[in-house]
mmCIF file with all atom_site columns, C-alpha atoms in Angstrom:
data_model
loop_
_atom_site.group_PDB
_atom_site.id
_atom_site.type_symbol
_atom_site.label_atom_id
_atom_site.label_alt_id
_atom_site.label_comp_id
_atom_site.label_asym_id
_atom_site.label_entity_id
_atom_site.label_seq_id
_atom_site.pdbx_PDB_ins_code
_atom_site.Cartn_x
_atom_site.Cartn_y
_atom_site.Cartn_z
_atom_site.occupancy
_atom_site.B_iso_or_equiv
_atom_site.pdbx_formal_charge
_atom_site.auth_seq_id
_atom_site.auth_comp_id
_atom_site.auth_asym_id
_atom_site.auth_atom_id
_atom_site.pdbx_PDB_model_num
ATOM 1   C CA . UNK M 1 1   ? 0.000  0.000   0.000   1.00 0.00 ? 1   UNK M CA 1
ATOM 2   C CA . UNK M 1 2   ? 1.227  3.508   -1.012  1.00 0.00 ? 2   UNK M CA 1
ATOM 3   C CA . UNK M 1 3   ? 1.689  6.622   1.715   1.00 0.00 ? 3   UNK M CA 1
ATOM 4   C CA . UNK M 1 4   ? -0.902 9.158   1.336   1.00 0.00 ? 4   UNK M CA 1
ATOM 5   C CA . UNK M 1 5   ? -0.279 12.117  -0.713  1.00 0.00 ? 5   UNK M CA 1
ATOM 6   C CA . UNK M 1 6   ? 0.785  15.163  1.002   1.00 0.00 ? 6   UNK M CA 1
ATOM 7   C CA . UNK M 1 7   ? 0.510  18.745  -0.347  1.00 0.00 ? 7   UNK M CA 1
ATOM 8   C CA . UNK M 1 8   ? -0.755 19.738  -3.765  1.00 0.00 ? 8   UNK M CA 1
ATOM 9   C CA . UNK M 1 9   ? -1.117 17.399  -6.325  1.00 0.00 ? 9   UNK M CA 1
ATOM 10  C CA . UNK M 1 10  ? 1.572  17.474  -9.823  1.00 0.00 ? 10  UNK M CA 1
ATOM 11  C CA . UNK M 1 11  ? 0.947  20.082  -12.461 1.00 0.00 ? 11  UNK M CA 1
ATOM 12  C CA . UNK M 1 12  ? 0.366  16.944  -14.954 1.00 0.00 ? 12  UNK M CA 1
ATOM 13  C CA . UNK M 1 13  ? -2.314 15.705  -13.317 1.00 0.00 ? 13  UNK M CA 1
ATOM 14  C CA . UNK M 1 14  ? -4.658 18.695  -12.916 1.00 0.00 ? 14  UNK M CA 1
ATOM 15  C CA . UNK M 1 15  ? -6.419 18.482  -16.342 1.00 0.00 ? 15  UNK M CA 1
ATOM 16  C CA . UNK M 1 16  ? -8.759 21.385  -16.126 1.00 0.00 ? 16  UNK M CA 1
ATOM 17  C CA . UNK M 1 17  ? -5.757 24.101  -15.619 1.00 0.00 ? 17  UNK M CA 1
ATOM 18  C CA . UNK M 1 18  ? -4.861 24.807  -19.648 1.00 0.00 ? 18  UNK M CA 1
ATOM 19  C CA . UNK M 1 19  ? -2.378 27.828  -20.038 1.00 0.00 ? 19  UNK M CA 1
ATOM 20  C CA . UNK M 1 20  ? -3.516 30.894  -21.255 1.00 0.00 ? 20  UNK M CA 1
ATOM 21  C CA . UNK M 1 21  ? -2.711 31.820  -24.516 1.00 0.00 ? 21  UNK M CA 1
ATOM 22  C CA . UNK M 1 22  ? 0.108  34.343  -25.486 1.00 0.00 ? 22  UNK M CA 1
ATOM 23  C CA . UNK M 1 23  ? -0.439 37.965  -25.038 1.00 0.00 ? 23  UNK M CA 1
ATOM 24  C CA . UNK M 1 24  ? -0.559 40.590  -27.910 1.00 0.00 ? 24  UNK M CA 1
ATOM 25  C CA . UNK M 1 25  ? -1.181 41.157  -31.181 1.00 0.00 ? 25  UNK M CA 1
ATOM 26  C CA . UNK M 1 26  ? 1.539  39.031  -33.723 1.00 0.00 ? 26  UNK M CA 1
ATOM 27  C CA . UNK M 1 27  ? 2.363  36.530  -30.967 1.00 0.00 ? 27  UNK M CA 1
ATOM 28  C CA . UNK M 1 28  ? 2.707  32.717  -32.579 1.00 0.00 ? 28  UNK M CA 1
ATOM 29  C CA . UNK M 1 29  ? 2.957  29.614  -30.747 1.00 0.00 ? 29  UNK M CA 1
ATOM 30  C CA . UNK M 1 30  ? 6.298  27.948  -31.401 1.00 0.00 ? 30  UNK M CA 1
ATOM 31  C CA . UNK M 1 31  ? 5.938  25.554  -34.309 1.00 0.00 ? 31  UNK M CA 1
ATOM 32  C CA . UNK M 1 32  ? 2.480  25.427  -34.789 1.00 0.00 ? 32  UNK M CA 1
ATOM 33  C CA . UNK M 1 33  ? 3.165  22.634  -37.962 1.00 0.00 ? 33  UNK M CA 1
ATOM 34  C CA . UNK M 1 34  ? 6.787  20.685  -37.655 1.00 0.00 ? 34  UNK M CA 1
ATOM 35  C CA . UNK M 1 35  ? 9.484  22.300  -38.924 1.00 0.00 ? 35  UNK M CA 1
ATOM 36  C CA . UNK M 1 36  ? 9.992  21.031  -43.260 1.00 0.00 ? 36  UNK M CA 1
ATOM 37  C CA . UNK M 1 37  ? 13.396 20.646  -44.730 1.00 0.00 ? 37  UNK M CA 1
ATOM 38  C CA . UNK M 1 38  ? 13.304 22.832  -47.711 1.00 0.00 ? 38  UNK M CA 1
ATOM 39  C CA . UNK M 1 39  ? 15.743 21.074  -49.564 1.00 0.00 ? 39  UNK M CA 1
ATOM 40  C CA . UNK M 1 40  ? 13.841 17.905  -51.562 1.00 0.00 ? 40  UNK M CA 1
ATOM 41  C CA . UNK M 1 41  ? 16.851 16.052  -52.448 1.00 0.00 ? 41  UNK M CA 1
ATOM 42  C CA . UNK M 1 42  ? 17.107 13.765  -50.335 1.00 0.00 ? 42  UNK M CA 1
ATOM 43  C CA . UNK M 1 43  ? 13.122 13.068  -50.643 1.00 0.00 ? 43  UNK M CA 1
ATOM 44  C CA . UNK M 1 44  ? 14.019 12.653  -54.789 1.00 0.00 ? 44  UNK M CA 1
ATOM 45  C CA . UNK M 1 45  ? 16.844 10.141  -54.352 1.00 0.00 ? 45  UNK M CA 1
ATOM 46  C CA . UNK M 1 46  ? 15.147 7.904   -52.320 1.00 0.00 ? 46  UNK M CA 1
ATOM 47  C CA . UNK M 1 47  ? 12.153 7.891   -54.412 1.00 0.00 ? 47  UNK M CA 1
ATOM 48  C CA . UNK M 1 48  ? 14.353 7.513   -57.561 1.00 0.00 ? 48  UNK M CA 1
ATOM 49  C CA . UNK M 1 49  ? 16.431 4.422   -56.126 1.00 0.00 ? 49  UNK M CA 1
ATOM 50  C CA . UNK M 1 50  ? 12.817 2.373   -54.608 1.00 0.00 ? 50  UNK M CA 1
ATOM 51  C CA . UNK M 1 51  ? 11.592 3.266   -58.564 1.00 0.00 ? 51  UNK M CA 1
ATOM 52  C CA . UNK M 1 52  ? 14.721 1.524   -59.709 1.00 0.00 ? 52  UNK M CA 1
ATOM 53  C CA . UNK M 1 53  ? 14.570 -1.645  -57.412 1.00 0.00 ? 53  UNK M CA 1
ATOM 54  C CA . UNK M 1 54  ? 11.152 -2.000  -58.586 1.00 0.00 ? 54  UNK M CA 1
ATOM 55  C CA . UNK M 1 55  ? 11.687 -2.062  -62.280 1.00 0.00 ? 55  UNK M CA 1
ATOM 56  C CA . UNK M 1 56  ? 14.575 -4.611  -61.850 1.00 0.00 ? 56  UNK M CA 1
ATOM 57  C CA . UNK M 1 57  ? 12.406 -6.772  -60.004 1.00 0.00 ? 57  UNK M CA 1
ATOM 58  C CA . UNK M 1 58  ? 9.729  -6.920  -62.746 1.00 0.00 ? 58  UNK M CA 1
ATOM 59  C CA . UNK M 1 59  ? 12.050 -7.126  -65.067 1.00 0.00 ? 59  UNK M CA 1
ATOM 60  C CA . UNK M 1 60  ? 14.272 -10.061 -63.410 1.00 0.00 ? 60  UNK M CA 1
ATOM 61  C CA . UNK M 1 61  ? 10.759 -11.710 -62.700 1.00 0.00 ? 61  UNK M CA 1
ATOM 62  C CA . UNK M 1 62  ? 9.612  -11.664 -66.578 1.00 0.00 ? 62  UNK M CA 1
ATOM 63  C CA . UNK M 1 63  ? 13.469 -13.049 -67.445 1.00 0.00 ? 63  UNK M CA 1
ATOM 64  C CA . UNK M 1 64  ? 13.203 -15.810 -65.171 1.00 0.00 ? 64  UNK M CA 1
ATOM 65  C CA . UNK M 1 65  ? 10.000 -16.845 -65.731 1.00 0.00 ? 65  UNK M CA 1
ATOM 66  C CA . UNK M 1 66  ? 10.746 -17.065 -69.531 1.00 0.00 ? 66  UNK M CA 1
ATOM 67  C CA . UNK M 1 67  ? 14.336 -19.365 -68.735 1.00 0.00 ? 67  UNK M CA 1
ATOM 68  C CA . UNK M 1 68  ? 12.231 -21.348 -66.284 1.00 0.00 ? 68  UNK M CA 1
ATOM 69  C CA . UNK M 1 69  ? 9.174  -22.283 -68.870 1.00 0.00 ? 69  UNK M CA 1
ATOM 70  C CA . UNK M 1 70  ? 11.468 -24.410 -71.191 1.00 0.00 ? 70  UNK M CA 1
ATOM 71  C CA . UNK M 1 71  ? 13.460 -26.132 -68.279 1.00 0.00 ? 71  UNK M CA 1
ATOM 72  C CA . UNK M 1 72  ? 10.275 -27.187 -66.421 1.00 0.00 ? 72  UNK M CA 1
ATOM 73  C CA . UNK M 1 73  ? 8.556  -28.806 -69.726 1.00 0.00 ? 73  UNK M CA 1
ATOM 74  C CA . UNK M 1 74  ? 12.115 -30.823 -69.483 1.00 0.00 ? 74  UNK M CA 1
ATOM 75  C CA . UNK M 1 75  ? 11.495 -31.476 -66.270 1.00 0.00 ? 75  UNK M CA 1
ATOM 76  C CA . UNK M 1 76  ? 7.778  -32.809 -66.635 1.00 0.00 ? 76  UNK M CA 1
ATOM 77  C CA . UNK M 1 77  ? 9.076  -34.908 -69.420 1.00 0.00 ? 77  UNK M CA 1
ATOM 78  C CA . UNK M 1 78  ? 12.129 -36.790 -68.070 1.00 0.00 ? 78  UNK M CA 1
ATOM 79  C CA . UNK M 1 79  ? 9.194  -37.602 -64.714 1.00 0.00 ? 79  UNK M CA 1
ATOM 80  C CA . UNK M 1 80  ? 6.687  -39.551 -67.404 1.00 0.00 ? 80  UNK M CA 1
ATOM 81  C CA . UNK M 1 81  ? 9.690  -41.629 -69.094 1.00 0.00 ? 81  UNK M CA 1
ATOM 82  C CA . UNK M 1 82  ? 11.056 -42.173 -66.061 1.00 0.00 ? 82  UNK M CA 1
ATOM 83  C CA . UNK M 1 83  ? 8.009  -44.030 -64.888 1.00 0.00 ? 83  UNK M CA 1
ATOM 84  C CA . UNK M 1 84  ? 8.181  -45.512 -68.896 1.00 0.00 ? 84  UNK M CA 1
ATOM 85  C CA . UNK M 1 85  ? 11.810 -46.799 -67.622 1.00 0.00 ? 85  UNK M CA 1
ATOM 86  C CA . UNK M 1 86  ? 11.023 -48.295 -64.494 1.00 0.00 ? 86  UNK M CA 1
ATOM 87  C CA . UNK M 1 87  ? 7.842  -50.211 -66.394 1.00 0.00 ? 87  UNK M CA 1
ATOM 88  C CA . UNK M 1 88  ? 9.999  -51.535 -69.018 1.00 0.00 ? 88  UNK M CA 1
ATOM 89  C CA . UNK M 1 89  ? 13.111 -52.020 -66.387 1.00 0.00 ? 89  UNK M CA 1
ATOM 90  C CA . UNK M 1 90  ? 11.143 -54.281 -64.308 1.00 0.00 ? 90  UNK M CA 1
ATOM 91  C CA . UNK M 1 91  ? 9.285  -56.243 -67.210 1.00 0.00 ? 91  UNK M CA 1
ATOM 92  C CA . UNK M 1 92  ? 12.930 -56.916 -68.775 1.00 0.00 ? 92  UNK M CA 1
ATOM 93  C CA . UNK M 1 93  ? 14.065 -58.172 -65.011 1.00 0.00 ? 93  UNK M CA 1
ATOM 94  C CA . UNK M 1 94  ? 10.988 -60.306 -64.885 1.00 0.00 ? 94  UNK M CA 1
ATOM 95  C CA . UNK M 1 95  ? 9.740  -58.234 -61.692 1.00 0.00 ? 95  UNK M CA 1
ATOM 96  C CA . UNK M 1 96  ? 5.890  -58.295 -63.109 1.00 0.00 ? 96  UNK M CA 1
ATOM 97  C CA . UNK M 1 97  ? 4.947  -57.359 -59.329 1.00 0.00 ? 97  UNK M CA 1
ATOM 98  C CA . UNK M 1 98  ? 7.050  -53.732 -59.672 1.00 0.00 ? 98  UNK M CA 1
ATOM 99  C CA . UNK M 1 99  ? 5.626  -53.448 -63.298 1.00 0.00 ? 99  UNK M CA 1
ATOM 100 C CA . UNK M 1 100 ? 2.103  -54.025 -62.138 1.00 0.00 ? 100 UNK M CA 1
ATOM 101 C CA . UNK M 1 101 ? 2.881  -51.258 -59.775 1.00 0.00 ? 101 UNK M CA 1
ATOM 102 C CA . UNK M 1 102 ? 3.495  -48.636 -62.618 1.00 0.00 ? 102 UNK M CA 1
ATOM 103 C CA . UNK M 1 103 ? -0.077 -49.258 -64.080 1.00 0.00 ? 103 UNK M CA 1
ATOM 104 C CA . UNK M 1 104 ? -3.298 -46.705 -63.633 1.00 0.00 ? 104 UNK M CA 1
ATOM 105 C CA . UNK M 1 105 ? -6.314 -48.528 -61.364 1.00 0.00 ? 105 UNK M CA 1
ATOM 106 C CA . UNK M 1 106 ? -8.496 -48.972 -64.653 1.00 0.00 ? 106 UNK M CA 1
ATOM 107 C CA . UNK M 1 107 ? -5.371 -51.583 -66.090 1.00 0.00 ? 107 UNK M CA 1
ATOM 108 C CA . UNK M 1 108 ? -4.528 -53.180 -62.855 1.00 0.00 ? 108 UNK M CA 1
ATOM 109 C CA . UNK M 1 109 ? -7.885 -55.899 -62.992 1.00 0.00 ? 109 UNK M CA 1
ATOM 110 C CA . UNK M 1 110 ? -6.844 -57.037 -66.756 1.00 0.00 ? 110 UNK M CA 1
ATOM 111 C CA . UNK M 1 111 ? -3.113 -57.116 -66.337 1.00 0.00 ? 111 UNK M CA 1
ATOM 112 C CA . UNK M 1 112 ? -2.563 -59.513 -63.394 1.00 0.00 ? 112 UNK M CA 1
ATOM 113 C CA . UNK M 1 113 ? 1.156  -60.766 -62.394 1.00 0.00 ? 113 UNK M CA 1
ATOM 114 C CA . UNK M 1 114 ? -0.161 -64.070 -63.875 1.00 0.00 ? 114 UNK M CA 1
ATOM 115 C CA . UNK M 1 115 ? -1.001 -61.851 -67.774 1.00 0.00 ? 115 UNK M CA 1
ATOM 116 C CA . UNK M 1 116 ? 2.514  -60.314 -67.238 1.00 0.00 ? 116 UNK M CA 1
ATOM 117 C CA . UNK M 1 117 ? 3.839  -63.214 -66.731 1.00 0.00 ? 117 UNK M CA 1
ATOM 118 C CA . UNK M 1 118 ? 2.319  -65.533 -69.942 1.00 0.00 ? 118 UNK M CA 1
ATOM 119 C CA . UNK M 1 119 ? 2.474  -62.408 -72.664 1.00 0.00 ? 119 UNK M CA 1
ATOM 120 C CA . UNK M 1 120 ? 5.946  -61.239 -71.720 1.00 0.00 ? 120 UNK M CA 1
ATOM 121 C CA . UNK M 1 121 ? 7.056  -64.830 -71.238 1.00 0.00 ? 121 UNK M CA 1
ATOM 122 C CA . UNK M 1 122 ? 6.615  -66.074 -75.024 1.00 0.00 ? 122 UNK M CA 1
ATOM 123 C CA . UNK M 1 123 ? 8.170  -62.383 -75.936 1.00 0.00 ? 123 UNK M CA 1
ATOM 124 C CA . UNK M 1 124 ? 10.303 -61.389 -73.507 1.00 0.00 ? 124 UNK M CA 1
ATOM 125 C CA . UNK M 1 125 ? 11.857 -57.915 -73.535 1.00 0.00 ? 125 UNK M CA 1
ATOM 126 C CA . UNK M 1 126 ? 15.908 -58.095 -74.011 1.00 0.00 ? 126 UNK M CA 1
ATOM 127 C CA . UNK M 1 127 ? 16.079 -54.419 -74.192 1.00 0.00 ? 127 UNK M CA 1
ATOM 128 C CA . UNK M 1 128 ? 14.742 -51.360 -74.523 1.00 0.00 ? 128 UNK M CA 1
ATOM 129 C CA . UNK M 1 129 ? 14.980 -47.219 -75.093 1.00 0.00 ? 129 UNK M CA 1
ATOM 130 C CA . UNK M 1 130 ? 12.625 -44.342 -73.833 1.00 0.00 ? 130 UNK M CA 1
ATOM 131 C CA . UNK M 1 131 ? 13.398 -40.778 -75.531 1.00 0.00 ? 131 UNK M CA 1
ATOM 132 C CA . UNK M 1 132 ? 12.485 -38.206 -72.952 1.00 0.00 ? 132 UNK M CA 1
ATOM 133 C CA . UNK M 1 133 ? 12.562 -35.509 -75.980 1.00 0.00 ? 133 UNK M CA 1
ATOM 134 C CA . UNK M 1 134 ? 10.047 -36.517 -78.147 1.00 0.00 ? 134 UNK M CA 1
ATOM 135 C CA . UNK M 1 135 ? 7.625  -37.300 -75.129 1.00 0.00 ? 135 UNK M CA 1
ATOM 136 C CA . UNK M 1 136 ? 4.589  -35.258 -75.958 1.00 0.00 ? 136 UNK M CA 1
ATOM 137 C CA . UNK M 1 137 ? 2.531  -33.284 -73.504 1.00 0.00 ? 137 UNK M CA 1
ATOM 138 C CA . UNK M 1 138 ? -1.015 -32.043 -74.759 1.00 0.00 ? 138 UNK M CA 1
ATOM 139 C CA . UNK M 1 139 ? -4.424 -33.235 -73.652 1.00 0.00 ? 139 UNK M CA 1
ATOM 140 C CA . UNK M 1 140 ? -2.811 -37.283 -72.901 1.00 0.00 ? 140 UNK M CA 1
ATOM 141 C CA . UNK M 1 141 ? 0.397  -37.622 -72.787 1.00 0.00 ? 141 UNK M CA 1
ATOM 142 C CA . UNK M 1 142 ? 2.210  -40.309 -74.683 1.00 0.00 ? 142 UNK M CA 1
ATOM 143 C CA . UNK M 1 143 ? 6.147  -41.599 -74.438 1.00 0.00 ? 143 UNK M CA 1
ATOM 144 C CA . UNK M 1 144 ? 7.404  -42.917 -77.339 1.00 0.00 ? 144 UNK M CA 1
ATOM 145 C CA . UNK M 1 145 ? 9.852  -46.238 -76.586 1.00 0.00 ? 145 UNK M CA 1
ATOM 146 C CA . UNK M 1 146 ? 11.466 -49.029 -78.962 1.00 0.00 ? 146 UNK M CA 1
ATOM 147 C CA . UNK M 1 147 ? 11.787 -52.289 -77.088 1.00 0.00 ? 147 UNK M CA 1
ATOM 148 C CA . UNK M 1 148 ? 13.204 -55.254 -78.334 1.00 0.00 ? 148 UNK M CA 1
ATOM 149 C CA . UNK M 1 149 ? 11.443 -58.583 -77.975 1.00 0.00 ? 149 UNK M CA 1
ATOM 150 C CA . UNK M 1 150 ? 13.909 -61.255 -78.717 1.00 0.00 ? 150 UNK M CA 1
ATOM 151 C CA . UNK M 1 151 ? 15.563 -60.129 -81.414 1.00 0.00 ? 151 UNK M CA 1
ATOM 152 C CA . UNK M 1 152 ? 12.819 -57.641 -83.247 1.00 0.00 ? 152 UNK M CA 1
ATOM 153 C CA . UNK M 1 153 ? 12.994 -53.902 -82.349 1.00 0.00 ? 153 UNK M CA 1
ATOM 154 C CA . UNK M 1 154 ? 9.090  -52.709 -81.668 1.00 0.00 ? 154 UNK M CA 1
ATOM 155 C CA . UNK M 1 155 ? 7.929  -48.725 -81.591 1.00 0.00 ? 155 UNK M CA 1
ATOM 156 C CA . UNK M 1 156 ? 5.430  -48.503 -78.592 1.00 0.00 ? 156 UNK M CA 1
ATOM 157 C CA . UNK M 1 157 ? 3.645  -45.635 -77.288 1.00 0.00 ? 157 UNK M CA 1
ATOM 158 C CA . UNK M 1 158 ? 2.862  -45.479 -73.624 1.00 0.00 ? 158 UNK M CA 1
ATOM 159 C CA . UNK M 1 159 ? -0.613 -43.744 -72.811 1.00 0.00 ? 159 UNK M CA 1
ATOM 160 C CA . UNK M 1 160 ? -0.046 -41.785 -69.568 1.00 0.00 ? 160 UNK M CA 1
ATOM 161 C CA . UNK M 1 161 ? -2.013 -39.948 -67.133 1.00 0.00 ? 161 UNK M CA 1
ATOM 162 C CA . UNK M 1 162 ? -1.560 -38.455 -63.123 1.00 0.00 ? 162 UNK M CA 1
ATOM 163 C CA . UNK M 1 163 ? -3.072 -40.286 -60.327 1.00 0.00 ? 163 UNK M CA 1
ATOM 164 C CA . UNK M 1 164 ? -2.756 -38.314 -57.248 1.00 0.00 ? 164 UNK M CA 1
ATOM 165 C CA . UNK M 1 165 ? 1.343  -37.277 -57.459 1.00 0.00 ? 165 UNK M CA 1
ATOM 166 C CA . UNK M 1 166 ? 2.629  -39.629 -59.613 1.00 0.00 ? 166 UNK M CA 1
ATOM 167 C CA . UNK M 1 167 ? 1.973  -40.656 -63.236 1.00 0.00 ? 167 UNK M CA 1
ATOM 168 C CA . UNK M 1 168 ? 0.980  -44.284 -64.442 1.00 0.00 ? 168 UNK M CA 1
ATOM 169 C CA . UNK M 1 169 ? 1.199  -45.848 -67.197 1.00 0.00 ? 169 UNK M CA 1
ATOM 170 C CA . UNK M 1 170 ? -2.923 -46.427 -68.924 1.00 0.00 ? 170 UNK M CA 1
ATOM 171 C CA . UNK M 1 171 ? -2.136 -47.386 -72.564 1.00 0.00 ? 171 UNK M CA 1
ATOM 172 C CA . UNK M 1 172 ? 0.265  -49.284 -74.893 1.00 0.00 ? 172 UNK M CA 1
ATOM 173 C CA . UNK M 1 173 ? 1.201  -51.959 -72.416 1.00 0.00 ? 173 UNK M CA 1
ATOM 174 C CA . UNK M 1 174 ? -0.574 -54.895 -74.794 1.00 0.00 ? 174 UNK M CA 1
#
């Protein structure tokens, strides 16, 4: 608990006392507005250099988005025949399980381990090549692959599509 208060209270705490105003005709209150630095310079630099980092910023935007385009069409590419690979990869190594596993939902019920295992039995695939660059990318998307099956080189087109995050394979397997 604080002491009582003795004698008269602060001058800050008596709000009703406000001080007169100056006497006499001519008489004006120091700095009525805040004093202005005449001199703009400063004020002109500043907006001159923010002006600047924004046009570079634009500008370095629009330049990387047009390097960037071409790189991530690569990019979306070498993902579809890399799932092409891994298909063909695991049919050649006779793992019909982890080939199964690269198929959409709508080609798992035909293409059982057991279908894998009869069609790419009497035609096995020796070898095989997937070109990323001529992959193309419109309303399907279809990799283009040569595969040999014993000794005959075949041109096959894989059908793909996106299921979730990854792609699958939903055409040219027969």
């Amino acid at each position: 608990m604080m002491p009582p208060q003795v004698g008269p209270p602060p001058l800050w705490e008596q709000p009703d006392e406000v001080p007169p105003p100056p006497r006499g005709p001519g008489v004006v209150a120091p700095f009525a507005t805040a004093p202005r630095d005449r001199d703009l310079r400063g004020l002109w630099w500043g907006l001159g250099i923010g002006g600047l980092i924004v046009v570079l910023c634009c500008v370095g935007g629009v330049v990387g988005i047009t390097l960037l385009l071409p790189y991530a069409d690569s990019i979306g590419k070498g993902q579809v025949a890399a799932v092409v690979e891994d298909y063909l990869t695991a049919v050649r190594d006779e793992d019909y399980a982890g080939a199964r596993r690269q198929l959409c939902d709508t080609e798992l019920p035909t293409h059982t381990v057991a279908w894998f295992a009869d069609h790419f039995g009497e035609t096995p695939v020796t070898d095989f090549t997937v070109d990323a660059d001529n992959v193309v990318i419109s309303n399907t998307i279809t990799v283009p692959a040569r595969v040999r099956e014993n000794t005959t080189w075949v041109e096959k087109r894989y059908v793909m599509e996106q299921a979730g995050t990854r792609y699958v394979i939903c055409g040219g397997i027969d």
